[in-house]
Coordinates of C-alpha atoms in Angstrom, one line a residue:
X140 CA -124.7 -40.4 -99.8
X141 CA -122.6 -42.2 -97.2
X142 CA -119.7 -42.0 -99.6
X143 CA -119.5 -38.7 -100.3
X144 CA -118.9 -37.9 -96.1
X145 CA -115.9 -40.3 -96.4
X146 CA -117.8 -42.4 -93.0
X147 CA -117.2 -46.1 -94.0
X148 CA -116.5 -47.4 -90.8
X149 CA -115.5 -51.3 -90.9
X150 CA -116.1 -51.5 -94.9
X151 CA -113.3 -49.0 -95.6
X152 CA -110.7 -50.4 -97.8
X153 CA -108.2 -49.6 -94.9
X154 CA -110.1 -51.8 -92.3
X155 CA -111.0 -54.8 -95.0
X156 CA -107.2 -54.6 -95.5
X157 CA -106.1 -54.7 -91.9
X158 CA -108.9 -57.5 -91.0
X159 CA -107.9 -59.5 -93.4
X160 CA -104.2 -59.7 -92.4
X161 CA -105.1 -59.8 -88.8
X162 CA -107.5 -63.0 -89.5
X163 CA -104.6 -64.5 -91.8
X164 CA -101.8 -64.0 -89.1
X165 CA -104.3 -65.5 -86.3
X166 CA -105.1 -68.7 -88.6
X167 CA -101.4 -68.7 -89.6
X168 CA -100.3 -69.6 -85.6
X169 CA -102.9 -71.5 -84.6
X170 CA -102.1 -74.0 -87.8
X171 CA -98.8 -73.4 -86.9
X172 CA -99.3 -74.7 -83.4
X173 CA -101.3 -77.4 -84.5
X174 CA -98.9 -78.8 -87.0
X175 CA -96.3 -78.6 -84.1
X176 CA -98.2 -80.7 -82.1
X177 CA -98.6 -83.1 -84.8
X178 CA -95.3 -83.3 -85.8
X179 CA -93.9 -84.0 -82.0
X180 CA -96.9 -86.4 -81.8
X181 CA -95.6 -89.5 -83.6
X182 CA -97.0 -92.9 -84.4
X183 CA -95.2 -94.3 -81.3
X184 CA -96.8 -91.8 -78.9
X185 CA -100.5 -92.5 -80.7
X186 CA -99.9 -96.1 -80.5
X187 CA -99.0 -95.6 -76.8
X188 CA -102.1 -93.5 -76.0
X189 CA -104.2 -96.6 -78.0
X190 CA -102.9 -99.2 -75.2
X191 CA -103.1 -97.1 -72.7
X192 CA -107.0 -96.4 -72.9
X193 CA -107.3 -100.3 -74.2
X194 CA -106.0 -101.1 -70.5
X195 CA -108.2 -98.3 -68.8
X196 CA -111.3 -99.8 -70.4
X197 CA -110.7 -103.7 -69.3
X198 CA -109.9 -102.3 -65.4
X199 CA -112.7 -100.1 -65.6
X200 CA -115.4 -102.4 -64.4
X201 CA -112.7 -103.7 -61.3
X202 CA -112.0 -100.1 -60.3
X203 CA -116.2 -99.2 -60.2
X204 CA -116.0 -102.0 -57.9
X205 CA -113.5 -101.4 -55.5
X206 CA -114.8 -98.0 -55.4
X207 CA -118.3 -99.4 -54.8
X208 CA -116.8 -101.7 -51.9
X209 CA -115.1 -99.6 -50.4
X210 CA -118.0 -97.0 -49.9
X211 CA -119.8 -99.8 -48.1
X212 CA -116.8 -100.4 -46.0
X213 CA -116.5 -103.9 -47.2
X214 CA -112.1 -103.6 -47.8
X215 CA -111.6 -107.4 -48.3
X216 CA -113.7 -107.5 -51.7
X217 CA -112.2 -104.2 -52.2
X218 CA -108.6 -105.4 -51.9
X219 CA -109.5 -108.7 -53.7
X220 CA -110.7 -106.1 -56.8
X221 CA -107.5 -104.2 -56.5
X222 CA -105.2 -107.8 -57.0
X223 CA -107.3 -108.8 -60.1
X224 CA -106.2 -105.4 -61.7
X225 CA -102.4 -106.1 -60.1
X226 CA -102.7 -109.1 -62.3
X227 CA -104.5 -107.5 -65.1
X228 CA -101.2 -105.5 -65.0
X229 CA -98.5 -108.2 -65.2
X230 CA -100.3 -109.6 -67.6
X231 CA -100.0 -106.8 -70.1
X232 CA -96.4 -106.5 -69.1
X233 CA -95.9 -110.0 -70.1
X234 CA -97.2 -109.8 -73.4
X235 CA -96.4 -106.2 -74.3
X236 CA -93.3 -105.2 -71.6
X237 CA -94.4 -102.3 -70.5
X238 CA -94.4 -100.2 -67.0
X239 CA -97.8 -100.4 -66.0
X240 CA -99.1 -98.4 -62.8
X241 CA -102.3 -96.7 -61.4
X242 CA -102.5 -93.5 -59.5
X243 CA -105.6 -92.9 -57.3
X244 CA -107.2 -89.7 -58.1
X245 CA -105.1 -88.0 -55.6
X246 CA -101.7 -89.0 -57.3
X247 CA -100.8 -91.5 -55.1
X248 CA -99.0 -94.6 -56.6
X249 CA -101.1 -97.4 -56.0
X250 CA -100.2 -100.0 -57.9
X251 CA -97.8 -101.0 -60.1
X252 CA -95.9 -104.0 -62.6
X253 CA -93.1 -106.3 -61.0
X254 CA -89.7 -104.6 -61.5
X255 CA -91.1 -101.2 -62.5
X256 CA -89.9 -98.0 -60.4
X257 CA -92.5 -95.4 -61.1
X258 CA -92.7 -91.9 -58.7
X259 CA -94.8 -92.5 -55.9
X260 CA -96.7 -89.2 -57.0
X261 CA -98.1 -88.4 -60.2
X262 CA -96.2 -85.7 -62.0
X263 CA -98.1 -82.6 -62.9
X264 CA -98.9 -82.5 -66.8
X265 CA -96.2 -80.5 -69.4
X266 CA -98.1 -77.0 -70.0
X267 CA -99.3 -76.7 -74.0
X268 CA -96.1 -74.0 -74.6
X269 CA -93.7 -76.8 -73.5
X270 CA -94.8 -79.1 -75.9
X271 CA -94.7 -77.2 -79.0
X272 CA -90.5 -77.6 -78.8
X273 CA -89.8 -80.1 -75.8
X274 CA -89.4 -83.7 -76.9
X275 CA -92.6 -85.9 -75.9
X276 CA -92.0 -88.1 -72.6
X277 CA -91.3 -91.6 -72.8
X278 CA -94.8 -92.3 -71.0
X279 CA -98.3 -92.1 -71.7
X280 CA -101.2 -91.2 -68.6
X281 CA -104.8 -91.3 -69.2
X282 CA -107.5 -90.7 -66.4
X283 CA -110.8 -92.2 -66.7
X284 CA -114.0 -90.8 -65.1
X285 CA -113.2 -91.9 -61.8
X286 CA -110.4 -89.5 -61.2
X287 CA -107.8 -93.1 -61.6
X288 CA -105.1 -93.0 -64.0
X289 CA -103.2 -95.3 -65.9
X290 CA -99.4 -94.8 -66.6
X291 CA -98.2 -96.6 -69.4
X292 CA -94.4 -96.8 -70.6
X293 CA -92.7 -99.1 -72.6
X294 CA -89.5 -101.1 -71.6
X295 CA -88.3 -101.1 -74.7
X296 CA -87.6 -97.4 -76.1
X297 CA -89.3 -96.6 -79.2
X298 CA -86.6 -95.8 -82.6
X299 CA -85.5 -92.9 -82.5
X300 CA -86.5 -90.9 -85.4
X301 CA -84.8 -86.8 -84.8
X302 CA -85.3 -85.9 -88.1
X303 CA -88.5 -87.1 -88.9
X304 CA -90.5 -83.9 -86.3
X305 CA -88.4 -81.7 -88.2
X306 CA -89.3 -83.1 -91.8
X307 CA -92.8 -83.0 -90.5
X308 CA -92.9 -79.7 -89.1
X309 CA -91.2 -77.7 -92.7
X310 CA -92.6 -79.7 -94.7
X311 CA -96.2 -78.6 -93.3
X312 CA -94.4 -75.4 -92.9
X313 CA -94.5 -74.8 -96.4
X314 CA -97.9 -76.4 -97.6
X315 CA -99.3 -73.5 -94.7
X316 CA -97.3 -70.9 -96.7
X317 CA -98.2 -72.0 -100.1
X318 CA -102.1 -72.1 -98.7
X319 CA -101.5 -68.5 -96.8
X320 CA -100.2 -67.1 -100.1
X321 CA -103.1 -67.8 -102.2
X322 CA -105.3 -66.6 -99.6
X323 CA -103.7 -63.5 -99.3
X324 CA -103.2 -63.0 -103.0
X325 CA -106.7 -63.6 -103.4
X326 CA -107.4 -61.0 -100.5
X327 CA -105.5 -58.1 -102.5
X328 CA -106.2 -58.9 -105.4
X329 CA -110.3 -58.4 -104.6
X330 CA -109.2 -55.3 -103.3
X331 CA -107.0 -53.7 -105.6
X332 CA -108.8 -55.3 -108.7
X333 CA -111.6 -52.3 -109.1
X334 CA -107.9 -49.7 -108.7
X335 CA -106.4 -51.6 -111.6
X336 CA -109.9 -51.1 -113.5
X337 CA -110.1 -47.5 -112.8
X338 CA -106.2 -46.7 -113.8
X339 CA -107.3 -48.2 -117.1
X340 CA -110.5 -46.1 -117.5
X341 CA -108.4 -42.6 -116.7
X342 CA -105.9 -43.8 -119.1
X343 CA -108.8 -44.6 -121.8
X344 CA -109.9 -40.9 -120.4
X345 CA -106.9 -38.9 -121.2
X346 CA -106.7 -40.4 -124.7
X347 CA -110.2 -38.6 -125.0
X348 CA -112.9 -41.2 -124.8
X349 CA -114.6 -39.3 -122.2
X350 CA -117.6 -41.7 -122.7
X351 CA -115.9 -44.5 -120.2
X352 CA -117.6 -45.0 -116.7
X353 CA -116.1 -47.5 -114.0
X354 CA -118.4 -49.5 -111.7
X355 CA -119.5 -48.2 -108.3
X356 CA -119.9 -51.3 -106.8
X357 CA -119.1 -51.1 -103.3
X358 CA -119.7 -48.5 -100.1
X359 CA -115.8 -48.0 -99.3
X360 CA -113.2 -45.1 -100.6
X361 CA -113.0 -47.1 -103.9
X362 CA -116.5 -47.0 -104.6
X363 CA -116.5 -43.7 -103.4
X364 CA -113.7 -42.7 -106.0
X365 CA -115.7 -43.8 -108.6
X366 CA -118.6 -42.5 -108.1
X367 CA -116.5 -39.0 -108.2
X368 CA -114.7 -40.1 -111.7
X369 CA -117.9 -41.0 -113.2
X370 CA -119.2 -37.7 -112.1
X371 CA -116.1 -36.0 -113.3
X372 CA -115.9 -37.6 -116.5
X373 CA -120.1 -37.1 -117.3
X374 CA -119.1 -33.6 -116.6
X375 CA -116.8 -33.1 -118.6
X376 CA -118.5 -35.2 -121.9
X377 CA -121.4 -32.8 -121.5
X378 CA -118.8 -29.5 -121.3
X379 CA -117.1 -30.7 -124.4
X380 CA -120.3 -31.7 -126.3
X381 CA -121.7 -28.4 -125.4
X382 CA -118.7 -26.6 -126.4
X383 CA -118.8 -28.8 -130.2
X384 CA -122.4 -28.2 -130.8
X385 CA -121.8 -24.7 -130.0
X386 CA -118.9 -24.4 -132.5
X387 CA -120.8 -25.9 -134.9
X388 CA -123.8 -23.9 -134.5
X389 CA -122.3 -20.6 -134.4
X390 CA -119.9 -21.5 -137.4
X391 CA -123.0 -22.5 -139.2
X392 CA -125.0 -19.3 -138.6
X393 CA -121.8 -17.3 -139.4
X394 CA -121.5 -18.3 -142.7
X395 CA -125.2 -16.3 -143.7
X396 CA -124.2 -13.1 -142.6
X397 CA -120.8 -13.6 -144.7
X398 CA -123.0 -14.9 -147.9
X399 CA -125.0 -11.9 -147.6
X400 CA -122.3 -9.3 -147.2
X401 CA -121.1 -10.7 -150.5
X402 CA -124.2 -10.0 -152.0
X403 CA -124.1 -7.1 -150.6
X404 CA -121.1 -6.2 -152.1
X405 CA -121.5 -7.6 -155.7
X406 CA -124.8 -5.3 -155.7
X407 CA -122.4 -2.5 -154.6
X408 CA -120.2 -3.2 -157.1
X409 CA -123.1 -2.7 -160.1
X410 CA -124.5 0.2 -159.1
X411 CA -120.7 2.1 -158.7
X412 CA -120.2 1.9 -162.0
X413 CA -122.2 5.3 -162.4
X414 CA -119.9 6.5 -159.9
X415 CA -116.9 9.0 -161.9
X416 CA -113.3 7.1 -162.5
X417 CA -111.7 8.2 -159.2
X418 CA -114.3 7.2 -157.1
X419 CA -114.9 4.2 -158.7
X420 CA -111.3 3.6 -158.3
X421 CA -111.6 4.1 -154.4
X422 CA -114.8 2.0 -154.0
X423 CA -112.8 -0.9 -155.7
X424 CA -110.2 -0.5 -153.5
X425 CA -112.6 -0.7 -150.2
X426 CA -114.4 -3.4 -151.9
X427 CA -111.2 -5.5 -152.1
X428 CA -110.4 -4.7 -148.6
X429 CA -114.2 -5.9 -147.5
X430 CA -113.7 -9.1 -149.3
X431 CA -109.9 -9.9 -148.3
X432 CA -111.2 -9.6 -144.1
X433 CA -114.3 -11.6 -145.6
X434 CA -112.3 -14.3 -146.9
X435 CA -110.0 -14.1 -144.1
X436 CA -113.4 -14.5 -141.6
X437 CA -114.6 -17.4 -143.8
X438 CA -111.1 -19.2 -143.3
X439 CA -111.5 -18.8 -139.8
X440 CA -115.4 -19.9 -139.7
X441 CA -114.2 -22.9 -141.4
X442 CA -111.3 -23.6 -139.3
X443 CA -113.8 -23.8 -135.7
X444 CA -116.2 -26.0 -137.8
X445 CA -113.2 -28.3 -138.2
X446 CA -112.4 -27.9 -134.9
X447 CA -115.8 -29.0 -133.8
X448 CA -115.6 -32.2 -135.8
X449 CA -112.4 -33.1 -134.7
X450 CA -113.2 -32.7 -130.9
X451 CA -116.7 -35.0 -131.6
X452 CA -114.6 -37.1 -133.3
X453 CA -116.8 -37.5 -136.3
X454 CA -113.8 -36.2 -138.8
X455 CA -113.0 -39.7 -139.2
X456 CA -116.1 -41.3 -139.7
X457 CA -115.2 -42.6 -142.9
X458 CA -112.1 -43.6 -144.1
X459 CA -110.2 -44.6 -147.7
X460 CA -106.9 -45.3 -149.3
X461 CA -105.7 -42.1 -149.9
X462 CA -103.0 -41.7 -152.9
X463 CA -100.8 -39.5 -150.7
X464 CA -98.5 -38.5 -153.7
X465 CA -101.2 -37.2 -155.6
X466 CA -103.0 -35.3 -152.8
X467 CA -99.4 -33.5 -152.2
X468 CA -98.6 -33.2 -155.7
X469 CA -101.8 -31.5 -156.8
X470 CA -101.8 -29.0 -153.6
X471 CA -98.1 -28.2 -154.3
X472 CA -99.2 -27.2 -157.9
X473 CA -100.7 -24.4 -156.2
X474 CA -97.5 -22.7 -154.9
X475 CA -95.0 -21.7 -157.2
X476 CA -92.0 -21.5 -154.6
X477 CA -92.8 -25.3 -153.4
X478 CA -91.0 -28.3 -154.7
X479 CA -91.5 -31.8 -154.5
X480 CA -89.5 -34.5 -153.7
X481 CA -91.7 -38.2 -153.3
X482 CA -92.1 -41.9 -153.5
X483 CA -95.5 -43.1 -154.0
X484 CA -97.7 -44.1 -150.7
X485 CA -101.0 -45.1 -150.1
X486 CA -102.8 -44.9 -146.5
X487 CA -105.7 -45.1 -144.9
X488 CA -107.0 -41.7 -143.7
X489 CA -109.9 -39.1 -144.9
X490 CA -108.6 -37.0 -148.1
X491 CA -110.2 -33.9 -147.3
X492 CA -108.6 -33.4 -144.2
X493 CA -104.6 -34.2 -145.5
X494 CA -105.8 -31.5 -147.9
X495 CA -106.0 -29.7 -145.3
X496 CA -103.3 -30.5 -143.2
X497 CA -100.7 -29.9 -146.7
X498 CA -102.6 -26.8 -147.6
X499 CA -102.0 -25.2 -144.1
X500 CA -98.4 -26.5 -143.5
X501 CA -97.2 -24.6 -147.0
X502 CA -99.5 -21.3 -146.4
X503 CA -97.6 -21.5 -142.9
X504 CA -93.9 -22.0 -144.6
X505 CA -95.0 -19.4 -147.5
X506 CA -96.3 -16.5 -144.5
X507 CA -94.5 -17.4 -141.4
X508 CA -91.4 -18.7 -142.9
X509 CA -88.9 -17.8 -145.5
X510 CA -89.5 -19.3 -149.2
X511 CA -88.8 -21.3 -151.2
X512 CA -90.5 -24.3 -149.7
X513 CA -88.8 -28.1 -150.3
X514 CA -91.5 -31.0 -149.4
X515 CA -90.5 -34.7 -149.3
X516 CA -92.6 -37.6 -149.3
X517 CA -91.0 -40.6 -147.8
X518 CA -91.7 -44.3 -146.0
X519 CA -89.9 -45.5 -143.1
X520 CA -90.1 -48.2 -140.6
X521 CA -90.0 -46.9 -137.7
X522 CA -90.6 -43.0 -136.2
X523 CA -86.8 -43.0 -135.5
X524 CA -86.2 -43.4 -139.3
X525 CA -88.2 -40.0 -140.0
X526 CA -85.2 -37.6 -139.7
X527 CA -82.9 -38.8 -142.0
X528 CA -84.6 -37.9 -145.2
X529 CA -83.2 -40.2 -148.5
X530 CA -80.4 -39.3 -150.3
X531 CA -82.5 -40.0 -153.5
X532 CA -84.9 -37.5 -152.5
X533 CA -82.7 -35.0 -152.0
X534 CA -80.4 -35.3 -155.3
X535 CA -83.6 -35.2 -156.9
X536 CA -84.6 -31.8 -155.3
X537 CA -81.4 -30.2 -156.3
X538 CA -82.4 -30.9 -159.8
X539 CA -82.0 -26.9 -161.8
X540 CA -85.9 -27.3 -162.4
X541 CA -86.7 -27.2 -159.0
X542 CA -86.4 -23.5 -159.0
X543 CA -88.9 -23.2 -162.1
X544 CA -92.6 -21.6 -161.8
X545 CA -94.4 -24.6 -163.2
X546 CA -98.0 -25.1 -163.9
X547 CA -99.7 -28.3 -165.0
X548 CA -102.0 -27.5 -167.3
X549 CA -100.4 -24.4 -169.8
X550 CA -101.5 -23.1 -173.2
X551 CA -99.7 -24.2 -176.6
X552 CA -97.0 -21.8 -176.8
X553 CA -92.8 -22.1 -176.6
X554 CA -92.7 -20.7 -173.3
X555 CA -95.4 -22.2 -171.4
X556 CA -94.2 -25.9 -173.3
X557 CA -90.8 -25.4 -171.7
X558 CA -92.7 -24.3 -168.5
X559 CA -94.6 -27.6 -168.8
X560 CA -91.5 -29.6 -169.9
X561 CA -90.0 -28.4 -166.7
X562 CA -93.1 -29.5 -164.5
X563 CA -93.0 -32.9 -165.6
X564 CA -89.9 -33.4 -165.0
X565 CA -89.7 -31.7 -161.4
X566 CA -92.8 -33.6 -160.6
X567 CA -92.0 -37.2 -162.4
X568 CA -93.7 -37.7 -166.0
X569 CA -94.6 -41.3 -164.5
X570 CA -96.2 -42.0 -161.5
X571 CA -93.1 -42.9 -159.0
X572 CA -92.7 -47.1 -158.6
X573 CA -94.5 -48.0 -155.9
X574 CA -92.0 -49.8 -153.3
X575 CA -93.2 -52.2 -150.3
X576 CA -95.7 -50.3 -148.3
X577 CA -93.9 -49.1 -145.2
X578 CA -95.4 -48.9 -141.5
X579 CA -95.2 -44.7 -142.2
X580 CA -95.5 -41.9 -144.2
X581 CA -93.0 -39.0 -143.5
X582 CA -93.9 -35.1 -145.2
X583 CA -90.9 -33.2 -144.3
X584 CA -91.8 -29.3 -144.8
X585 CA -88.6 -27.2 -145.1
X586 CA -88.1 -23.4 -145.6
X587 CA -85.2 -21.7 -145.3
X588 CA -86.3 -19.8 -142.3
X589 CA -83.6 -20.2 -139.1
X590 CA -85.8 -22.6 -136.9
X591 CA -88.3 -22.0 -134.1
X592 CA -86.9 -21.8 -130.6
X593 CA -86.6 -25.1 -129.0
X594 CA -89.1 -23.7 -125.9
X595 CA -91.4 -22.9 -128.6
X596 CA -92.0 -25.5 -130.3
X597 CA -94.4 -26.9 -128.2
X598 CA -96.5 -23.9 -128.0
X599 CA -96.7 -23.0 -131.9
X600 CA -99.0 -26.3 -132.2
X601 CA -101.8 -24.5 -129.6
X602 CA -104.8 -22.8 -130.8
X603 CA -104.2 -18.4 -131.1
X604 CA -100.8 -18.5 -130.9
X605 CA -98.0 -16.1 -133.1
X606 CA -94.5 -16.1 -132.4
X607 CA -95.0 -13.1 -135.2
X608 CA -98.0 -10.9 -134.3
X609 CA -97.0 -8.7 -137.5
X610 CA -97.8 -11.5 -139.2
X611 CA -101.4 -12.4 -140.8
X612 CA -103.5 -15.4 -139.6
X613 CA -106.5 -16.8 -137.8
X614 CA -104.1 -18.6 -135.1
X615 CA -105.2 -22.1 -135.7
X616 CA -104.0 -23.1 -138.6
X617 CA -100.7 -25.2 -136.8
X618 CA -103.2 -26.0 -134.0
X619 CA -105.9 -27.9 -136.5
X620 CA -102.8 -29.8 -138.1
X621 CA -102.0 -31.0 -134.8
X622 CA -105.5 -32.3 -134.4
X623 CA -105.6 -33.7 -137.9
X624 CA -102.4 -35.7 -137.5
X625 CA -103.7 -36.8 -134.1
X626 CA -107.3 -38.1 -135.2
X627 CA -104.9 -40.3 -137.9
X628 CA -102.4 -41.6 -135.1
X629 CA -99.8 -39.8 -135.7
X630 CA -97.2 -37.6 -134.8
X631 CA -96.0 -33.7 -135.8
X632 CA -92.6 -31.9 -134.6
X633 CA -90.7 -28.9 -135.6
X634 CA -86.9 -28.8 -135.7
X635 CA -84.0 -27.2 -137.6
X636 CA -82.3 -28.9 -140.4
X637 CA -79.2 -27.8 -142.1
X638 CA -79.8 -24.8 -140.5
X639 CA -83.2 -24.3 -141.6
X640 CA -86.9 -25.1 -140.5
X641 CA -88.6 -28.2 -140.4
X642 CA -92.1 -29.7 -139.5
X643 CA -92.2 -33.2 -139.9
X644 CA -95.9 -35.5 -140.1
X645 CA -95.8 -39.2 -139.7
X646 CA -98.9 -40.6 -140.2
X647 CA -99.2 -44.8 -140.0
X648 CA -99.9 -46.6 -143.1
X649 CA -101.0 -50.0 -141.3
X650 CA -103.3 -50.7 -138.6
X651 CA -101.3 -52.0 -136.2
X652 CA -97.8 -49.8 -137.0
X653 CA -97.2 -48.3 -133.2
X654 CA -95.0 -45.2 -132.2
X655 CA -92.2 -45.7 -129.8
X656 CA -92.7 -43.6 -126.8
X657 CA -88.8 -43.2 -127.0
X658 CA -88.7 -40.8 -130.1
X659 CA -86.9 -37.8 -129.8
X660 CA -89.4 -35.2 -131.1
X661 CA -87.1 -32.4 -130.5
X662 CA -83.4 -34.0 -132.1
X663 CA -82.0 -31.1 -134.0
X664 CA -79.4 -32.2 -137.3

């Protein structure tokens, strides 16, 4: 293609552009010049030039005449001709008192009013520069076929008018500007339209829709451009398609092998119980081993399937309203060392995934951090509100019970009723009141670890990585809450508060609740 050599000759963008404003300037002077001469050319001068050729045309027929006559030599008739136009003349001065006089086609004064002093030679006619700013003369001339011309200049001097060529000439001045500017505008603005276009597109491609496509109308560097972006982007759908149906394949086939080995091992596990006490003993021991890495590979299987979903954006398919305090409630049943503080919120989202998100977000406080683990469940109005957690929240956390290992559903004994008694109260007997639905949810995460380095923070939310390789996990457990919050429209940040670690998730609760691009993810309290 003709694009791709970068040859466009005189349809490059560059060349259209400097055409364009080369034409403009060109039609800008000569409009110029021509509304100069139409603002020194007044009604007086017109009117001037009218009587003038109104003369030439009634001594028209006399001067063919003389002309005639005096080719055949025959000067009396010739000069007889000449008198009737000498009276023609005083005539018209009589009526319209004017200087009248006629110049043979050689310049010569010939003839002329009564009382009228006109240069015996005809002067030489003002060049087109000098009339642009020189006032018009006082006189008229006009030459008919013949080579004869008329002078015509009235006795009484026409009003003068000084500022009325001035008013003429800005006053046109600015109609040409106002006409310019819309032609221009309308020049750049076909150029730079298809730019404007394509800025929007890589914007709509950095968000991840890498579906879009621009138009490649056009055979200049624009055009050009977007054929390459459109190429660029097609690429890149197919490489991330690819890489999605690959996860999803090879997560699906993994989990057969995994079924099997469990099989495998459950068979094991009936036919060593002919084996003696000891060895018995050991095979249990291996067996639990087999199955804790089995378990740990099935996490991880299930993790890149997530993964896959997230990046082909099907995770979010299907939405509902999503009780958020129950979701966070139930999961925090699950870990003795966690306690909850909330108020009641309902969003839009997809349950299994905030499962998820919770679940991963207190197995990463419980192993990477230090327990016990405090969760609050707020709204807010804006992102900006997020840090400050509610000073309702918080007395209710330091409730005695919060330190209690609580479990829902107990048997009918003292103990396990105090245990129960204990639960309801940490976790509210009733349902929280439901306040006015706020434009976010806030889950606040703290353990009392000492914080993550501030140039780690980033980095803690990308797939693989440890700041603690001692430390157990597949790597992408922070990196998949990051996606989940991100397929909701959220935000996630780390921080240290009261000396201790933090993640913090908003997630909207409205449509068309927007984040301020001015939060300060990384404010420390």
């Amino acid at each position: 293609m003709q694009n791709q050599h970068g040859k466009f000759g005189f349809r490059s963008v560059a060349a259209r552009l400097f055409i364009s404003v080369f034409l403009a300037l060109i039609t800008f002077t000569i409009a110029f010049i021509l509304l100069s001469q139409f603002a020194h050319n007044n009604s007086d001068a017109a009117r001037s030039r009218a009587i003038a050729s109104q003369i030439l045309s009634q001594i028209d027929p006399f001067l063919i005449e003389a002309e005639t006559l005096s080719s055949q030599n025959n000067l009396l008739q010739a000069r007889f001709s000449m008198v009737v136009i000498k009276k023609s003349f005083d005539i018209f001065d009589e009526s319209l008192s004017a200087k009248i006089g006629l110049y043979a086609p050689d310049g010569r004064l010939i003839l002329q009013t009564e009382d009228t002093e006109l240069p015996q030679q005809l002067p030489p006619s003002p060049s087109w520069l000098s009339t642009l700013f020189a006032p018009s003369p006082p006189y008229t001339t006009i030459a008919n076929p013949l080579g004869y011309t008329i002078w015509y200049e009235s006795r009484t001097p026409p009003i003068q008018r000084p500022l009325s060529g001035w008013f003429n000439l800005f006053s046109g001045t600015i109609l040409l500007l106002v006409i310019m500017s819309a032609v221009l505008w309308w020049i750049s603005h076909n150029i730079t339209w298809r730019i404007n276009q394509m800025s929007r597109q890589i914007g709509r491609l950095g968000d991840g829709d890498f579906s879009v496509r621009v138009s490649e109308e056009g055979n200049d560097e624009i055009a050009a451009l977007a054929y390459g972006f459109n190429q660029s982007a097609q690429k890149i759908e197919q490489l991330i398609n690819a890489n999605s149906l690959l996860l999803a394949h090879a997560s699906h086939e993994f989990r057969t092998p995994i079924t099997r080995i469990r099989l495998q091992i459950e068979m094991m596990d009936m036919l060593a119980a002919k084996l003696s006490e000891e060895d018995k003993a050991k095979f249990d021991k291996r067996a639990f081993a087999i199955n804790r890495d089995l378990t740990g590979l099935n996490d991880l299987v299930e993790s890149i399937l997530l993964v896959s979903r997230l990046d082909a954006g099907h995770a979010l398919q299907a939405t509902e309203q999503v009780d958020l305090y129950e979701l966070v409630r139930q999961e925090c049943q699950h870990y003795p060392e966690a306690s909850l503080a909330a108020e009641a919120i309902v969003l839009p989202a997809q349950p299994k995934l905030l499962t998820h998100l919770v679940r991963n977000l207190l197995n990463n406080a419980m192993i990477h951090g230090v327990p016990p683990v405090q969760v609050y469940l707020y709204g807010v109005s804006t992102p900006d509100d997020a840090q400050l957690i509610p000073q309702t929240l918080i007395d209710c956390m330091n409730d005695d019970c919060a330190s209690d290992v609580l479990f829902e559903n107990t048997p009918d004994d003292e103990d396990s009723a105090h245990k129960k008694t204990a639960f309801l109260k940490r976790f509210g007997k009733d349902r929280p009141k439901e306040k006015p639905k706020p434009n976010f949810a806030v889950l606040s995460f703290i353990d009392q670890g000492d914080g993550i380095a501030e140039d780690k923070r980033q980095d803690i939310f990308s797939p693989f990585v440890r700041l603690k390789q001692e430390k157990k996990g597949s790597g992408l457990g922070l990196s998949l809450v990051s996606q989940i919050v991100e397929a909701h429209g959220g935000q996630i940040y780390t921080d240290t508060y009261q000396g201790k670690t933090r993640f913090v998730v908003i997630l909207p609760t409205k449509p068309k609740a927007t984040f301020d691009d001015t939060t300060d993810k990384s404010a420390t309290k």
